Coordinates of C-alpha atoms in Angstrom, one line a residue:
Chain A
X1 CA 21.2 -27.2 -27.9
X2 CA 23.0 -30.1 -29.6
X3 CA 23.7 -29.3 -33.3
X4 CA 21.2 -31.2 -35.4
X5 CA 18.9 -32.1 -32.5
X6 CA 15.2 -32.0 -33.2
X7 CA 13.4 -28.7 -32.4
X8 CA 9.7 -28.2 -31.8
X9 CA 7.9 -26.7 -34.8
X10 CA 6.8 -23.2 -34.6
X11 CA 3.1 -22.6 -35.0
X12 CA 3.5 -21.3 -38.5
X13 CA 5.8 -24.1 -39.5
X14 CA 3.3 -26.7 -38.2
X15 CA 0.5 -25.0 -40.1
X16 CA 2.6 -25.0 -43.3
X17 CA 3.5 -28.7 -42.7
X18 CA -0.2 -29.7 -42.3
X19 CA -1.1 -27.6 -45.4
X20 CA 1.6 -28.9 -47.7
X21 CA 1.9 -32.6 -46.9
X22 CA -0.6 -35.3 -47.8
X23 CA 1.0 -38.4 -46.3
X24 CA 2.9 -38.9 -43.1
X25 CA 5.3 -41.8 -42.6
X26 CA 6.1 -42.8 -39.1
X27 CA 8.7 -45.2 -37.7
X28 CA 7.3 -47.3 -34.9
X29 CA 10.0 -48.5 -32.4
X30 CA 11.0 -45.4 -30.4
X31 CA 8.6 -43.2 -32.3
X32 CA 5.1 -44.6 -31.7
X33 CA 6.1 -46.9 -28.7
X34 CA 8.9 -48.2 -26.7
X35 CA 8.4 -51.9 -26.1
X36 CA 4.7 -52.1 -25.4
X37 CA 4.4 -48.5 -24.0
X38 CA 2.9 -45.8 -26.1
X39 CA 5.0 -42.6 -26.3
X40 CA 3.3 -39.5 -24.9
X41 CA 1.2 -37.4 -27.3
X42 CA 1.1 -40.1 -30.1
X43 CA -2.7 -40.8 -30.1
X44 CA -3.5 -37.1 -30.1
X45 CA -1.1 -36.4 -33.0
X46 CA -2.4 -39.3 -35.1
X47 CA -6.0 -38.2 -34.4
X48 CA -5.2 -34.6 -35.5
X49 CA -3.7 -35.8 -38.7
X50 CA -6.6 -38.1 -39.5
X51 CA -9.0 -35.3 -38.8
X52 CA -7.2 -33.3 -41.5
X53 CA -7.6 -36.1 -44.0
X54 CA -3.9 -37.0 -44.0
X55 CA -2.7 -40.4 -45.1
X56 CA -0.7 -42.2 -42.4
X57 CA 1.8 -45.0 -43.0
X58 CA 3.7 -46.8 -40.3
X59 CA 7.1 -48.0 -41.6
X60 CA 9.2 -50.2 -39.4
X61 CA 12.5 -52.0 -39.9
X62 CA 11.5 -54.5 -37.1
X63 CA 10.8 -57.7 -38.9
X64 CA 9.6 -59.8 -36.0
X65 CA 6.0 -59.2 -36.7
X66 CA 3.8 -59.4 -39.8
X67 CA 1.5 -56.5 -40.8
X68 CA -1.4 -58.3 -39.2
X69 CA 0.5 -58.7 -36.0
X70 CA 1.5 -55.0 -36.1
X71 CA -2.2 -54.0 -36.5
X72 CA -3.0 -56.1 -33.5
X73 CA -0.3 -54.4 -31.5
X74 CA -1.6 -51.0 -32.5
X75 CA -5.2 -52.0 -31.5
X76 CA -4.0 -53.3 -28.1
X77 CA -2.5 -49.9 -27.5
X78 CA -5.8 -48.2 -28.4
X79 CA -4.8 -47.0 -31.8
X80 CA -6.9 -47.9 -34.9
X81 CA -4.6 -48.7 -37.8
X82 CA -5.3 -51.0 -40.7
X83 CA -2.9 -53.6 -42.1
X84 CA -2.6 -51.5 -45.3
X85 CA -1.2 -48.6 -43.4
X86 CA 1.7 -50.7 -42.1
X87 CA 5.0 -51.3 -44.0
X88 CA 7.3 -53.7 -42.1
X89 CA 10.6 -55.1 -43.3
X90 CA 9.0 -58.6 -43.0
X91 CA 6.4 -57.5 -45.6
X92 CA 9.2 -55.8 -47.6
X93 CA 11.1 -59.2 -47.8
X94 CA 8.0 -60.8 -49.3
X95 CA 7.4 -57.8 -51.6
X96 CA 11.0 -58.1 -52.8
X97 CA 10.7 -61.7 -53.7
X98 CA 7.5 -60.9 -55.6
X99 CA 9.2 -58.0 -57.4
X100 CA 11.9 -60.3 -58.8
X101 CA 9.4 -63.0 -59.6
X102 CA 11.0 -65.5 -57.3
X103 CA 9.9 -69.0 -58.5
X104 CA 7.0 -70.4 -56.5
X105 CA 8.4 -73.9 -56.5
X106 CA 11.5 -72.6 -54.7
X107 CA 11.6 -72.4 -50.9
X108 CA 12.7 -69.6 -48.5
X109 CA 14.7 -70.4 -45.4
X110 CA 14.0 -67.9 -42.6
X111 CA 16.3 -66.8 -39.8
X112 CA 13.9 -64.6 -37.8
X113 CA 10.5 -64.3 -36.2
X114 CA 7.2 -65.7 -37.4
X115 CA 6.3 -62.3 -38.9
X116 CA 8.6 -63.0 -41.8
X117 CA 7.2 -66.5 -42.3
X118 CA 3.6 -65.2 -42.2
X119 CA 4.3 -62.4 -44.8
X120 CA 6.0 -65.0 -47.1
X121 CA 3.0 -67.3 -46.8
X122 CA 0.6 -64.5 -47.5
X123 CA 2.6 -63.6 -50.6
X124 CA 2.3 -67.3 -51.8
X125 CA 5.8 -68.4 -50.9
X126 CA 6.8 -71.6 -49.1
X127 CA 9.1 -71.0 -46.1
X128 CA 10.9 -73.2 -43.6
X129 CA 13.0 -72.4 -40.6
X130 CA 12.2 -69.5 -38.4
X131 CA 10.5 -70.3 -35.1
X132 CA 10.3 -74.0 -35.9
X133 CA 14.1 -74.2 -35.7
X134 CA 14.3 -72.2 -32.6
X135 CA 15.1 -75.0 -30.2
X136 CA 17.1 -77.2 -32.5
X137 CA 20.7 -78.1 -31.6
X138 CA 23.5 -79.6 -33.5
X139 CA 25.6 -82.4 -32.2
X140 CA 29.1 -81.9 -33.6
X141 CA 30.2 -85.5 -33.5
X142 CA 32.3 -87.4 -36.0
X143 CA 30.6 -88.2 -39.3
X144 CA 27.9 -85.8 -38.6
X145 CA 26.5 -84.5 -41.8
X146 CA 24.1 -81.5 -41.7
X147 CA 21.5 -81.9 -44.4
X148 CA 19.8 -78.9 -45.9
X149 CA 17.0 -78.6 -48.5
X150 CA 18.5 -78.1 -52.0
X151 CA 15.2 -76.5 -53.0
X152 CA 15.8 -73.4 -50.9
X153 CA 16.4 -70.5 -53.3
X154 CA 16.5 -67.6 -50.9
X155 CA 17.5 -67.0 -47.3
X156 CA 15.8 -64.2 -45.4
X157 CA 17.6 -63.0 -42.3
X158 CA 15.9 -60.6 -39.7
X159 CA 16.1 -60.0 -36.0
X160 CA 15.9 -63.4 -34.3
X161 CA 15.7 -63.7 -30.5
X162 CA 16.0 -67.4 -31.0
X163 CA 19.1 -67.4 -33.1
X164 CA 21.2 -70.6 -32.7
X165 CA 24.0 -72.5 -34.4
X166 CA 21.5 -74.8 -36.2
X167 CA 20.0 -71.8 -38.1
X168 CA 23.3 -70.3 -38.8
X169 CA 24.6 -73.5 -40.4
X170 CA 21.3 -74.0 -42.3
X171 CA 21.4 -70.5 -43.7
X172 CA 25.1 -70.8 -44.5
X173 CA 24.8 -74.1 -46.4
X174 CA 21.8 -72.8 -48.5
X175 CA 23.7 -69.6 -49.5
X176 CA 27.0 -71.4 -50.1
X177 CA 25.8 -74.6 -51.8
X178 CA 22.4 -73.9 -53.5
X179 CA 23.2 -72.5 -56.9
X180 CA 22.0 -68.9 -57.1
X181 CA 20.5 -68.8 -53.6
X182 CA 19.6 -65.3 -52.6
X183 CA 20.7 -63.7 -49.3
X184 CA 18.1 -61.1 -48.2
X185 CA 18.4 -59.1 -45.0
X186 CA 15.3 -57.4 -43.6
X187 CA 17.6 -54.7 -42.3
X188 CA 21.0 -54.2 -40.6
X189 CA 20.1 -52.2 -37.5
X190 CA 22.7 -52.7 -34.8
X191 CA 20.1 -52.7 -32.0
X192 CA 16.3 -52.6 -31.6
X193 CA 14.0 -51.4 -28.8
X194 CA 12.3 -54.8 -28.0
X195 CA 11.5 -53.7 -24.5
X196 CA 10.9 -50.2 -23.1
X197 CA 14.0 -50.2 -20.9
X198 CA 17.0 -51.2 -23.1
X199 CA 18.4 -51.7 -26.5
X200 CA 18.8 -55.3 -27.7
X201 CA 20.9 -56.7 -30.5
X202 CA 19.1 -56.0 -33.8
X203 CA 18.9 -57.8 -37.1
X204 CA 22.3 -56.5 -38.0
X205 CA 23.7 -58.9 -35.5
X206 CA 22.2 -62.0 -37.2
X207 CA 22.9 -60.6 -40.7
X208 CA 26.6 -60.0 -39.8
X209 CA 26.9 -63.6 -38.5
X210 CA 25.7 -65.0 -41.9
X211 CA 27.8 -62.5 -43.8
X212 CA 30.8 -63.8 -41.9
X213 CA 30.2 -67.5 -42.4
X214 CA 29.2 -67.1 -46.1
X215 CA 31.6 -64.3 -47.0
X216 CA 28.7 -62.8 -48.9
X217 CA 26.7 -59.5 -48.7
X218 CA 22.9 -59.5 -48.6
X219 CA 20.3 -57.5 -50.5
X220 CA 18.8 -55.2 -47.8
X221 CA 15.1 -54.5 -48.2
X222 CA 14.5 -52.4 -45.1
X223 CA 15.8 -48.9 -44.3
X224 CA 18.2 -47.3 -45.2
X225 CA 17.8 -49.2 -48.5
X226 CA 15.1 -47.5 -50.6
X227 CA 13.3 -50.7 -51.7
X228 CA 10.5 -50.3 -49.1
X229 CA 10.1 -46.6 -50.0
X230 CA 9.9 -47.4 -53.7
X231 CA 7.1 -49.9 -53.1
X232 CA 5.4 -47.3 -50.8
X233 CA 5.5 -44.4 -53.3
X234 CA 4.3 -46.6 -56.1
X235 CA 1.5 -48.6 -54.4
X236 CA 0.3 -46.6 -51.5
X237 CA 0.8 -42.9 -51.5
Chain B
X1 CA 48.4 -78.0 -61.7
X2 CA 46.6 -75.0 -60.1
X3 CA 48.9 -72.0 -59.6
X4 CA 50.1 -71.8 -56.0
X5 CA 48.9 -75.3 -55.1
X6 CA 51.2 -77.2 -52.8
X7 CA 53.7 -79.6 -54.5
X8 CA 55.4 -82.5 -52.9
X9 CA 59.0 -81.7 -51.8
X10 CA 61.8 -83.2 -53.9
X11 CA 64.1 -85.5 -51.9
X12 CA 66.8 -82.9 -51.8
X13 CA 64.4 -80.1 -50.7
X14 CA 63.1 -82.4 -47.9
X15 CA 66.7 -83.1 -46.8
X16 CA 67.5 -79.4 -46.8
X17 CA 64.3 -78.7 -44.8
X18 CA 65.1 -81.3 -42.2
X19 CA 68.7 -80.0 -41.9
X20 CA 67.9 -76.3 -41.7
X21 CA 64.8 -76.1 -39.5
X22 CA 64.8 -76.7 -35.8
X23 CA 61.1 -76.3 -35.0
X24 CA 58.0 -77.2 -37.0
X25 CA 54.6 -75.5 -36.5
X26 CA 51.5 -77.4 -37.5
X27 CA 47.9 -76.3 -37.8
X28 CA 45.5 -78.9 -36.5
X29 CA 42.0 -78.8 -38.2
X30 CA 42.5 -80.0 -41.7
X31 CA 46.2 -80.6 -41.3
X32 CA 46.5 -83.2 -38.4
X33 CA 42.9 -84.3 -38.4
X34 CA 39.4 -83.6 -39.9
X35 CA 36.9 -83.9 -37.1
X36 CA 38.1 -86.9 -35.2
X37 CA 39.8 -88.6 -38.1
X38 CA 43.5 -88.5 -38.4
X39 CA 44.9 -87.5 -41.8
X40 CA 46.9 -90.1 -43.6
X41 CA 50.7 -90.0 -43.0
X42 CA 50.5 -87.7 -40.0
X43 CA 51.8 -90.1 -37.3
X44 CA 54.7 -91.2 -39.5
X45 CA 55.7 -87.6 -40.3
X46 CA 55.6 -86.5 -36.7
X47 CA 57.6 -89.6 -35.6
X48 CA 60.2 -88.9 -38.3
X49 CA 60.6 -85.3 -37.1
X50 CA 60.8 -86.3 -33.4
X51 CA 63.4 -88.9 -34.3
X52 CA 65.5 -86.1 -35.8
X53 CA 65.2 -84.1 -32.6
X54 CA 62.9 -81.4 -34.1
X55 CA 60.7 -79.3 -31.9
X56 CA 57.0 -79.6 -32.7
X57 CA 54.3 -77.1 -32.0
X58 CA 50.7 -77.5 -32.8
X59 CA 49.0 -74.1 -33.4
X60 CA 45.2 -74.0 -33.8
X61 CA 42.8 -71.1 -34.2
X62 CA 40.0 -73.4 -32.9
X63 CA 39.2 -72.1 -29.4
X64 CA 36.6 -74.7 -28.4
X65 CA 39.2 -76.7 -26.5
X66 CA 41.9 -75.9 -23.9
X67 CA 45.5 -77.1 -24.3
X68 CA 44.7 -79.9 -21.9
X69 CA 41.7 -80.9 -23.9
X70 CA 43.7 -80.8 -27.1
X71 CA 46.4 -83.0 -25.6
X72 CA 43.7 -85.5 -24.7
X73 CA 42.4 -85.4 -28.3
X74 CA 45.9 -86.1 -29.6
X75 CA 46.3 -89.0 -27.2
X76 CA 42.9 -90.5 -28.2
X77 CA 44.2 -90.5 -31.8
X78 CA 47.3 -92.3 -30.8
X79 CA 49.7 -89.3 -31.0
X80 CA 51.8 -88.4 -28.0
X81 CA 51.8 -84.6 -27.6
X82 CA 52.3 -82.6 -24.4
X83 CA 50.3 -79.6 -23.4
X84 CA 53.3 -77.4 -23.8
X85 CA 53.5 -78.2 -27.5
X86 CA 50.0 -76.9 -28.1
X87 CA 49.1 -73.3 -28.8
X88 CA 45.4 -72.8 -29.2
X89 CA 43.6 -69.5 -29.6
X90 CA 41.8 -70.2 -26.3
X91 CA 45.2 -70.2 -24.6
X92 CA 46.2 -67.1 -26.6
X93 CA 43.2 -65.2 -25.2
X94 CA 44.4 -65.9 -21.7
X95 CA 48.0 -65.1 -22.6
X96 CA 46.8 -61.8 -24.1
X97 CA 45.1 -60.8 -20.9
X98 CA 48.2 -61.7 -18.9
X99 CA 50.4 -59.7 -21.3
X100 CA 48.4 -56.5 -20.7
X101 CA 48.2 -57.2 -17.0
X102 CA 44.4 -57.4 -17.0
X103 CA 43.3 -56.8 -13.4
X104 CA 42.6 -59.9 -11.4
X105 CA 39.6 -58.4 -9.7
X106 CA 37.9 -57.9 -13.1
X107 CA 35.9 -60.7 -14.7
X108 CA 35.8 -62.0 -18.2
X109 CA 32.6 -62.8 -20.1
X110 CA 33.0 -65.7 -22.5
X111 CA 31.0 -66.4 -25.7
X112 CA 32.5 -69.7 -26.7
X113 CA 33.4 -73.2 -25.5
X114 CA 34.7 -74.4 -22.2
X115 CA 38.2 -74.4 -23.6
X116 CA 38.3 -70.7 -23.2
X117 CA 36.9 -70.7 -19.7
X118 CA 39.5 -73.4 -18.7
X119 CA 42.4 -71.4 -20.1
X120 CA 41.3 -68.3 -18.3
X121 CA 40.9 -70.1 -15.0
X122 CA 44.4 -71.7 -15.4
X123 CA 45.8 -68.2 -16.0
X124 CA 44.2 -67.0 -12.8
X125 CA 41.2 -65.1 -14.3
X126 CA 37.6 -65.2 -13.3
X127 CA 35.2 -66.0 -16.1
X128 CA 31.5 -66.2 -16.5
X129 CA 29.2 -67.1 -19.4
X130 CA 30.4 -69.8 -21.9
X131 CA 28.7 -73.2 -21.6
X132 CA 26.8 -72.1 -18.5
X133 CA 24.8 -69.7 -20.6
X134 CA 24.2 -72.1 -23.4
X135 CA 20.6 -72.9 -22.7
X136 CA 19.5 -69.5 -21.4
X137 CA 16.7 -67.7 -23.2
X138 CA 15.4 -64.2 -23.0
X139 CA 11.8 -63.3 -22.6
X140 CA 11.3 -60.0 -24.4
X141 CA 8.3 -58.8 -22.6
X142 CA 7.5 -55.3 -21.3
X143 CA 9.6 -53.9 -18.5
X144 CA 12.2 -56.7 -19.1
X145 CA 15.6 -55.4 -18.0
X146 CA 18.5 -57.5 -18.8
X147 CA 21.1 -57.3 -16.0
X148 CA 24.8 -57.8 -16.6
X149 CA 27.8 -57.8 -14.3
X150 CA 29.4 -54.4 -14.2
X151 CA 32.6 -56.1 -13.0
X152 CA 33.2 -57.6 -16.4
X153 CA 36.3 -55.9 -17.9
X154 CA 36.7 -58.1 -21.0
X155 CA 34.6 -60.2 -23.4
X156 CA 36.3 -63.1 -25.2
X157 CA 34.4 -64.3 -28.3
X158 CA 35.3 -67.6 -30.0
X159 CA 33.5 -70.3 -31.9
X160 CA 30.3 -71.1 -30.0
X161 CA 28.0 -74.0 -31.2
X162 CA 25.7 -72.9 -28.4
X163 CA 25.4 -69.3 -29.5
X164 CA 22.1 -67.7 -28.4
X165 CA 20.5 -64.3 -28.0
X166 CA 21.2 -64.2 -24.2
X167 CA 24.9 -64.4 -24.8
X168 CA 24.8 -61.8 -27.6
X169 CA 23.0 -59.4 -25.3
X170 CA 25.3 -60.1 -22.4
X171 CA 28.4 -59.5 -24.4
X172 CA 26.9 -56.4 -26.1
X173 CA 25.9 -54.8 -22.8
X174 CA 29.4 -55.5 -21.2
X175 CA 31.2 -54.0 -24.2
X176 CA 28.8 -51.0 -24.6
X177 CA 28.2 -50.1 -21.0
X178 CA 31.2 -51.3 -18.9
X179 CA 33.8 -48.5 -19.1
X180 CA 36.9 -49.6 -20.9
X181 CA 35.6 -53.2 -21.4
X182 CA 37.9 -55.1 -23.8
X183 CA 36.5 -57.0 -26.8
X184 CA 38.8 -59.9 -27.7
X185 CA 38.2 -62.4 -30.5
X186 CA 40.0 -65.7 -30.5
X187 CA 40.0 -65.5 -34.3
X188 CA 37.7 -64.5 -37.2
X189 CA 37.7 -67.7 -39.3
X190 CA 34.6 -67.9 -41.5
X191 CA 34.3 -71.6 -41.1
X192 CA 35.8 -74.5 -39.1
X193 CA 36.1 -78.2 -39.7
X194 CA 34.2 -79.4 -36.6
X195 CA 33.4 -82.7 -38.2
X196 CA 35.1 -84.6 -41.0
X197 CA 32.4 -84.2 -43.6
X198 CA 31.5 -80.4 -43.7
X199 CA 32.5 -76.9 -42.9
X200 CA 30.6 -75.2 -40.1
X201 CA 30.3 -71.5 -39.2
X202 CA 33.5 -70.5 -37.4
X203 CA 34.3 -68.0 -34.7
X204 CA 34.1 -65.2 -37.3
X205 CA 30.4 -65.7 -37.3
X206 CA 30.0 -65.0 -33.6
X207 CA 32.6 -62.2 -33.6
X208 CA 30.8 -60.5 -36.5
X209 CA 27.5 -60.7 -34.6
X210 CA 29.0 -58.9 -31.6
X211 CA 30.8 -56.4 -33.9
X212 CA 27.4 -55.6 -35.4
X213 CA 25.6 -55.1 -32.1
X214 CA 28.4 -53.1 -30.5
X215 CA 29.7 -51.3 -33.5
X216 CA 33.2 -52.1 -32.2
X217 CA 36.1 -54.1 -33.6
X218 CA 37.9 -56.7 -31.5
X219 CA 41.5 -57.4 -30.7
X220 CA 42.2 -60.7 -32.5
X221 CA 44.6 -63.0 -30.7
X222 CA 44.6 -66.0 -33.1
X223 CA 45.8 -66.2 -36.7
X224 CA 46.3 -64.1 -38.9
X225 CA 47.1 -61.7 -36.0
X226 CA 50.7 -62.3 -34.9
X227 CA 50.1 -62.2 -31.2
X228 CA 50.2 -66.0 -30.9
X229 CA 53.4 -66.2 -33.0
X230 CA 55.0 -63.5 -30.8
X231 CA 54.4 -65.5 -27.6
X232 CA 55.5 -68.6 -29.4
X233 CA 58.9 -67.3 -30.6
X234 CA 59.6 -65.6 -27.2
X235 CA 58.6 -68.4 -24.9
X236 CA 58.8 -71.7 -26.7
X237 CA 61.1 -71.9 -29.7

């Protein structure tokens, strides 16, 4: 067996685990599902844990969905999960801005899915970019001046299947030219399991692009940063 | 005066420079032009150097154009320059593949402008991607399997104003799954002067994205790597 590979629990270890642990944290992509396919044994395991009165939390670095959208996905797969049991990096980005008391009159530019925009809105922040900039192009002709909103005080970058040059330039200008503008990454995963058959470029891909054009490093709110875990242990468990 | 800032040559230094140097290498973006606007004094300086019998070489990290396309740009600005006097990083990418005797039956996937594709074709290589993939989208639904050409033996990444997720996934799969596939960057500049008024995300932005998704580092053929200078000193000067 490969060194460090997971091994099935023995019956006594499993009994000890169930006895000694009150809350179970699960990753989602590759743990609960692959793409839209549930992984074998997951519903039975979750049912068993719930029957023992355990607290379940689903923690995902995937920022494309909001907590509401994740709950809908769980339900579509036949698993009953409430929004409060879900901690996504999209939610973490909004929580981070709350934790630092990001001014409400400042805006947030989003490179990523509508999950981020939705979480920001729910937390009371004004966002722009995201899906609405997905089909925008830039025309690099003479005297072209790319305008950006000087009121943007933070840029949040997550996995973005609609990444384009327009968004990269917008994010870059905000971070480089708006005084004190924050650069927040939902996570820096190299790849994600967006479908069941393959790995796809992850948020790390978009984050690295913005790091390169701005020559700045982001605050990372998802794993392996411990920000999400800090919120979790304080507010949920 | 800022320490290290350029200072005008004294008359005696200029005379010594003209006397002691046979070949002059110029950068283009920000030196010859900004966007499509010629910088003051450039035509006069080039004319003076030519009248003294000096060899001129125009070296640019900008890979969006081929040498032919650069010559056309020079002509449109009223400056007579031959293709042989131009060394672009698009040309350097093709030269690099020649220098390592990249097999002719292997293909090259391009993330970048048609300048790269044109230089590859002129050097006898088969390329795919580039502008033809500029408007392609990916539909991340269940059971979606992204196919890529197993015959791709090198990926060349340069500045790409039409960067998208399709190209990022294509490049990533080639580098990760095609045995021995090369990863070549035209350059890693953070920004470029694509118009006269602003800086725009440069090739470093696209290169960093592919580094992040593949967890690999590229061979860089443009500046500050010395590959282009090596070819230049051997073949031109």
